[in-house]
């Protein structure tokens, strides 16, 4: 076991549920419509005013497409591998590299080659993003800046600024992306910490 009491495990369920809902851009009404669980019950679950039960967690686990163990933060046993399930959105492929709800999430993003350049459609949302180009040339629009990053280059930005990612030359691009809610930033350390 991991040393946590049952109360500590149950207290952590609400913040995980809220993080999953926000990460997917859903409202309480959206989740209520899919799960059949009332908005007020969902709100009380997320705020910790109501304890999670299996009857409530099963439809939420299906809706968020995460294992029940992840919702309750159960310690992992056995196979440590992450079973990757690619997701296709906005014409790109996102491969999740982390599986814990809340906190910083890691993805491998693949932008496919295109005959015609993609038309930028900048978006905004809550959060902070860090990216590292593995292969190809990435066009990154952030606010008024229009940047081209090559393999080995990295960038980080506040996602409340209008931003867009695409291929700079029509060829495929692969990158690693770390995404966290507002205020959660990636920290890169080089060399020794100062003493």
mmCIF file of C-alpha atoms in Angstrom:
data_model
loop_
_atom_site.group_PDB
_atom_site.id
_atom_site.type_symbol
_atom_site.label_atom_id
_atom_site.label_comp_id
_atom_site.label_asym_id
_atom_site.label_seq_id
_atom_site.Cartn_x
_atom_site.Cartn_y
_atom_site.Cartn_z
ATOM 1 C CA UNK A 1 0.000 0.000 0.000
ATOM 2 C CA UNK A 2 1.018 3.630 -0.351
ATOM 3 C CA UNK A 3 0.403 4.686 3.281
ATOM 4 C CA UNK A 4 -2.669 6.873 2.638
ATOM 5 C CA UNK A 5 -5.815 6.492 4.713
ATOM 6 C CA UNK A 6 -9.165 5.768 3.067
ATOM 7 C CA UNK A 7 -10.244 9.358 3.851
ATOM 8 C CA UNK A 8 -7.146 10.772 2.120
ATOM 9 C CA UNK A 9 -7.798 8.632 -0.961
ATOM 10 C CA UNK A 10 -11.463 9.685 -1.118
ATOM 11 C CA UNK A 11 -10.616 13.377 -0.534
ATOM 12 C CA UNK A 12 -8.429 13.336 -3.658
ATOM 13 C CA UNK A 13 -11.212 12.042 -5.951
ATOM 14 C CA UNK A 14 -13.018 15.399 -6.298
ATOM 15 C CA UNK A 15 -10.011 17.378 -7.576
ATOM 16 C CA UNK A 16 -9.232 14.557 -10.049
ATOM 17 C CA UNK A 17 -12.786 14.654 -11.395
ATOM 18 C CA UNK A 18 -12.703 18.441 -11.765
ATOM 19 C CA UNK A 19 -9.309 18.303 -13.536
ATOM 20 C CA UNK A 20 -10.541 15.639 -15.980
ATOM 21 C CA UNK A 21 -13.703 17.588 -16.781
ATOM 22 C CA UNK A 22 -11.828 20.842 -17.361
ATOM 23 C CA UNK A 23 -9.090 19.127 -19.361
ATOM 24 C CA UNK A 24 -11.762 17.845 -21.741
ATOM 25 C CA UNK A 25 -13.452 21.252 -21.933
ATOM 26 C CA UNK A 26 -16.746 19.974 -20.491
ATOM 27 C CA UNK A 27 -19.272 21.717 -18.268
ATOM 28 C CA UNK A 28 -21.099 20.060 -15.392
ATOM 29 C CA UNK A 29 -24.202 20.101 -17.625
ATOM 30 C CA UNK A 30 -22.307 18.256 -20.380
ATOM 31 C CA UNK A 31 -21.167 15.523 -17.993
ATOM 32 C CA UNK A 32 -24.628 15.269 -16.398
ATOM 33 C CA UNK A 33 -26.219 14.769 -19.827
ATOM 34 C CA UNK A 34 -23.844 11.905 -20.688
ATOM 35 C CA UNK A 35 -23.718 10.141 -17.310
ATOM 36 C CA UNK A 36 -27.220 10.712 -15.937
ATOM 37 C CA UNK A 37 -25.674 12.029 -12.705
ATOM 38 C CA UNK A 38 -27.201 15.379 -11.711
ATOM 39 C CA UNK A 39 -25.185 18.604 -11.981
ATOM 40 C CA UNK A 40 -25.573 19.238 -8.251
ATOM 41 C CA UNK A 41 -24.228 15.756 -7.414
ATOM 42 C CA UNK A 42 -21.287 16.254 -9.792
ATOM 43 C CA UNK A 43 -20.561 19.651 -8.241
ATOM 44 C CA UNK A 44 -20.660 18.210 -4.710
ATOM 45 C CA UNK A 45 -18.384 15.319 -5.793
ATOM 46 C CA UNK A 46 -15.827 17.722 -7.293
ATOM 47 C CA UNK A 47 -15.871 20.031 -4.262
ATOM 48 C CA UNK A 48 -15.545 17.143 -1.788
ATOM 49 C CA UNK A 49 -18.984 17.761 -0.237
ATOM 50 C CA UNK A 50 -20.096 14.294 -1.340
ATOM 51 C CA UNK A 51 -18.175 11.041 -1.124
ATOM 52 C CA UNK A 52 -17.618 9.066 -4.282
ATOM 53 C CA UNK A 53 -19.394 5.738 -4.638
ATOM 54 C CA UNK A 54 -18.880 3.015 -7.209
ATOM 55 C CA UNK A 55 -22.336 3.818 -8.637
ATOM 56 C CA UNK A 56 -21.179 7.399 -9.347
ATOM 57 C CA UNK A 57 -17.624 6.621 -10.442
ATOM 58 C CA UNK A 58 -18.424 3.948 -13.051
ATOM 59 C CA UNK A 59 -20.256 6.288 -15.488
ATOM 60 C CA UNK A 60 -17.620 8.989 -14.912
ATOM 61 C CA UNK A 61 -14.824 6.505 -15.649
ATOM 62 C CA UNK A 62 -16.527 5.594 -18.948
ATOM 63 C CA UNK A 63 -17.234 9.234 -19.847
ATOM 64 C CA UNK A 64 -13.648 10.389 -19.218
ATOM 65 C CA UNK A 65 -12.212 7.154 -20.683
ATOM 66 C CA UNK A 66 -9.912 6.543 -17.723
ATOM 67 C CA UNK A 67 -9.572 3.425 -15.568
ATOM 68 C CA UNK A 68 -11.480 3.479 -12.303
ATOM 69 C CA UNK A 69 -8.145 3.090 -10.486
ATOM 70 C CA UNK A 70 -7.027 6.442 -11.923
ATOM 71 C CA UNK A 71 -10.117 8.204 -10.579
ATOM 72 C CA UNK A 72 -9.368 7.076 -7.037
ATOM 73 C CA UNK A 73 -5.588 7.236 -7.329
ATOM 74 C CA UNK A 74 -5.142 3.554 -6.566
ATOM 75 C CA UNK A 75 -1.522 2.430 -6.469
ATOM 76 C CA UNK A 76 -0.426 0.606 -9.608
ATOM 77 C CA UNK A 77 0.481 -3.025 -9.341
ATOM 78 C CA UNK A 78 1.987 -5.312 -11.911
ATOM 79 C CA UNK A 79 2.623 -4.073 -15.446
ATOM 80 C CA UNK A 80 4.160 -0.538 -15.374
ATOM 81 C CA UNK A 81 3.708 0.041 -19.116
ATOM 82 C CA UNK A 82 1.424 2.785 -20.346
ATOM 83 C CA UNK A 83 -1.019 1.370 -22.884
ATOM 84 C CA UNK A 84 -1.148 4.133 -25.462
ATOM 85 C CA UNK A 85 -4.446 5.013 -27.120
ATOM 86 C CA UNK A 86 -3.854 7.612 -29.843
ATOM 87 C CA UNK A 87 -6.512 10.281 -30.253
ATOM 88 C CA UNK A 88 -7.083 12.142 -33.535
ATOM 89 C CA UNK A 89 -8.142 15.783 -33.182
ATOM 90 C CA UNK A 90 -7.870 18.802 -35.460
ATOM 91 C CA UNK A 91 -6.199 16.637 -38.120
ATOM 92 C CA UNK A 92 -3.362 15.698 -35.721
ATOM 93 C CA UNK A 93 -2.619 12.583 -33.662
ATOM 94 C CA UNK A 94 -2.090 12.881 -29.902
ATOM 95 C CA UNK A 95 -0.506 9.931 -28.099
ATOM 96 C CA UNK A 96 -0.855 10.241 -24.303
ATOM 97 C CA UNK A 97 2.392 9.469 -22.494
ATOM 98 C CA UNK A 98 1.027 9.951 -18.975
ATOM 99 C CA UNK A 99 -2.099 8.575 -17.370
ATOM 100 C CA UNK A 100 -2.713 10.423 -14.120
ATOM 101 C CA UNK A 101 -5.655 12.827 -14.008
ATOM 102 C CA UNK A 102 -4.761 16.385 -12.989
ATOM 103 C CA UNK A 103 -1.295 17.912 -12.938
ATOM 104 C CA UNK A 104 0.930 18.048 -16.005
ATOM 105 C CA UNK A 105 0.079 15.763 -18.942
ATOM 106 C CA UNK A 106 2.585 14.506 -21.509
ATOM 107 C CA UNK A 107 1.722 13.801 -25.155
ATOM 108 C CA UNK A 108 3.512 12.919 -28.344
ATOM 109 C CA UNK A 109 1.901 14.982 -31.106
ATOM 110 C CA UNK A 110 2.125 14.045 -34.766
ATOM 111 C CA UNK A 111 1.215 16.627 -37.410
ATOM 112 C CA UNK A 112 0.847 14.794 -40.741
ATOM 113 C CA UNK A 113 2.300 15.976 -44.045
ATOM 114 C CA UNK A 114 -0.074 18.040 -46.215
ATOM 115 C CA UNK A 115 -0.050 19.023 -49.869
ATOM 116 C CA UNK A 116 -1.598 22.408 -49.047
ATOM 117 C CA UNK A 117 -0.489 24.387 -45.988
ATOM 118 C CA UNK A 118 -2.986 24.337 -43.140
ATOM 119 C CA UNK A 119 -4.829 27.568 -42.492
ATOM 120 C CA UNK A 120 -4.021 28.804 -38.942
ATOM 121 C CA UNK A 121 -6.975 28.775 -36.581
ATOM 122 C CA UNK A 122 -5.616 30.130 -33.276
ATOM 123 C CA UNK A 123 -7.340 28.909 -30.114
ATOM 124 C CA UNK A 124 -7.231 29.907 -26.447
ATOM 125 C CA UNK A 125 -7.870 27.893 -23.297
ATOM 126 C CA UNK A 126 -6.724 27.777 -19.703
ATOM 127 C CA UNK A 127 -3.296 26.281 -19.119
ATOM 128 C CA UNK A 128 0.396 26.350 -19.890
ATOM 129 C CA UNK A 129 2.164 24.369 -22.595
ATOM 130 C CA UNK A 130 5.760 23.283 -23.176
ATOM 131 C CA UNK A 131 6.793 21.609 -26.416
ATOM 132 C CA UNK A 132 9.914 20.045 -27.902
ATOM 133 C CA UNK A 133 10.256 19.338 -31.644
ATOM 134 C CA UNK A 134 11.503 15.800 -32.330
ATOM 135 C CA UNK A 135 11.413 15.833 -36.148
ATOM 136 C CA UNK A 136 10.360 18.261 -38.854
ATOM 137 C CA UNK A 137 9.828 22.016 -38.775
ATOM 138 C CA UNK A 138 7.010 23.370 -36.617
ATOM 139 C CA UNK A 139 5.185 26.630 -37.250
ATOM 140 C CA UNK A 140 4.055 28.090 -33.929
ATOM 141 C CA UNK A 141 1.785 31.097 -33.643
ATOM 142 C CA UNK A 142 1.515 32.590 -30.154
ATOM 143 C CA UNK A 143 -0.198 35.950 -29.838
ATOM 144 C CA UNK A 144 1.394 38.210 -32.469
ATOM 145 C CA UNK A 145 4.495 36.008 -32.885
ATOM 146 C CA UNK A 146 4.944 33.670 -35.854
ATOM 147 C CA UNK A 147 7.852 31.278 -35.149
ATOM 148 C CA UNK A 148 9.476 28.317 -36.880
ATOM 149 C CA UNK A 149 11.071 25.671 -34.650
ATOM 150 C CA UNK A 150 13.342 22.910 -35.952
ATOM 151 C CA UNK A 151 14.148 19.526 -34.419
ATOM 152 C CA UNK A 152 15.784 19.989 -31.025
ATOM 153 C CA UNK A 153 14.126 23.340 -30.283
ATOM 154 C CA UNK A 154 11.617 23.935 -27.483
ATOM 155 C CA UNK A 155 9.037 26.566 -26.589
ATOM 156 C CA UNK A 156 6.703 27.283 -23.698
ATOM 157 C CA UNK A 157 3.698 29.588 -23.552
ATOM 158 C CA UNK A 158 0.537 30.537 -21.716
ATOM 159 C CA UNK A 159 -2.371 28.954 -23.594
ATOM 160 C CA UNK A 160 -4.680 31.860 -22.738
ATOM 161 C CA UNK A 161 -2.841 33.612 -25.610
ATOM 162 C CA UNK A 162 -4.212 32.770 -29.075
ATOM 163 C CA UNK A 163 -1.990 29.943 -30.365
ATOM 164 C CA UNK A 164 -1.761 27.456 -33.230
ATOM 165 C CA UNK A 165 0.620 24.632 -34.208
ATOM 166 C CA UNK A 166 1.240 23.337 -37.727
ATOM 167 C CA UNK A 167 3.875 22.216 -40.190
ATOM 168 C CA UNK A 168 6.160 25.016 -41.384
ATOM 169 C CA UNK A 169 6.854 23.342 -44.735
ATOM 170 C CA UNK A 170 4.021 20.862 -45.330
ATOM 171 C CA UNK A 171 6.101 17.893 -44.127
ATOM 172 C CA UNK A 172 5.247 15.802 -41.067
ATOM 173 C CA UNK A 173 6.236 17.094 -37.631
ATOM 174 C CA UNK A 174 6.602 15.115 -34.402
ATOM 175 C CA UNK A 175 6.854 16.801 -31.014
ATOM 176 C CA UNK A 176 6.558 16.168 -27.303
ATOM 177 C CA UNK A 177 4.042 18.327 -25.454
ATOM 178 C CA UNK A 178 3.658 18.908 -21.719
ATOM 179 C CA UNK A 179 0.399 20.577 -20.762
ATOM 180 C CA UNK A 180 -0.753 21.740 -17.351
ATOM 181 C CA UNK A 181 -3.508 23.909 -15.961
ATOM 182 C CA UNK A 182 -2.805 27.589 -15.389
ATOM 183 C CA UNK A 183 0.188 28.141 -13.134
ATOM 184 C CA UNK A 184 1.647 24.670 -13.743
ATOM 185 C CA UNK A 185 4.822 25.121 -15.787
ATOM 186 C CA UNK A 186 7.536 22.764 -16.901
ATOM 187 C CA UNK A 187 10.904 23.444 -15.286
ATOM 188 C CA UNK A 188 14.053 22.454 -17.080
ATOM 189 C CA UNK A 189 17.239 22.051 -15.080
ATOM 190 C CA UNK A 190 20.694 22.005 -16.531
ATOM 191 C CA UNK A 191 23.851 21.207 -14.646
ATOM 192 C CA UNK A 192 23.992 21.292 -10.877
ATOM 193 C CA UNK A 193 21.608 23.268 -8.736
ATOM 194 C CA UNK A 194 23.323 26.191 -6.984
ATOM 195 C CA UNK A 195 24.268 25.377 -3.430
#
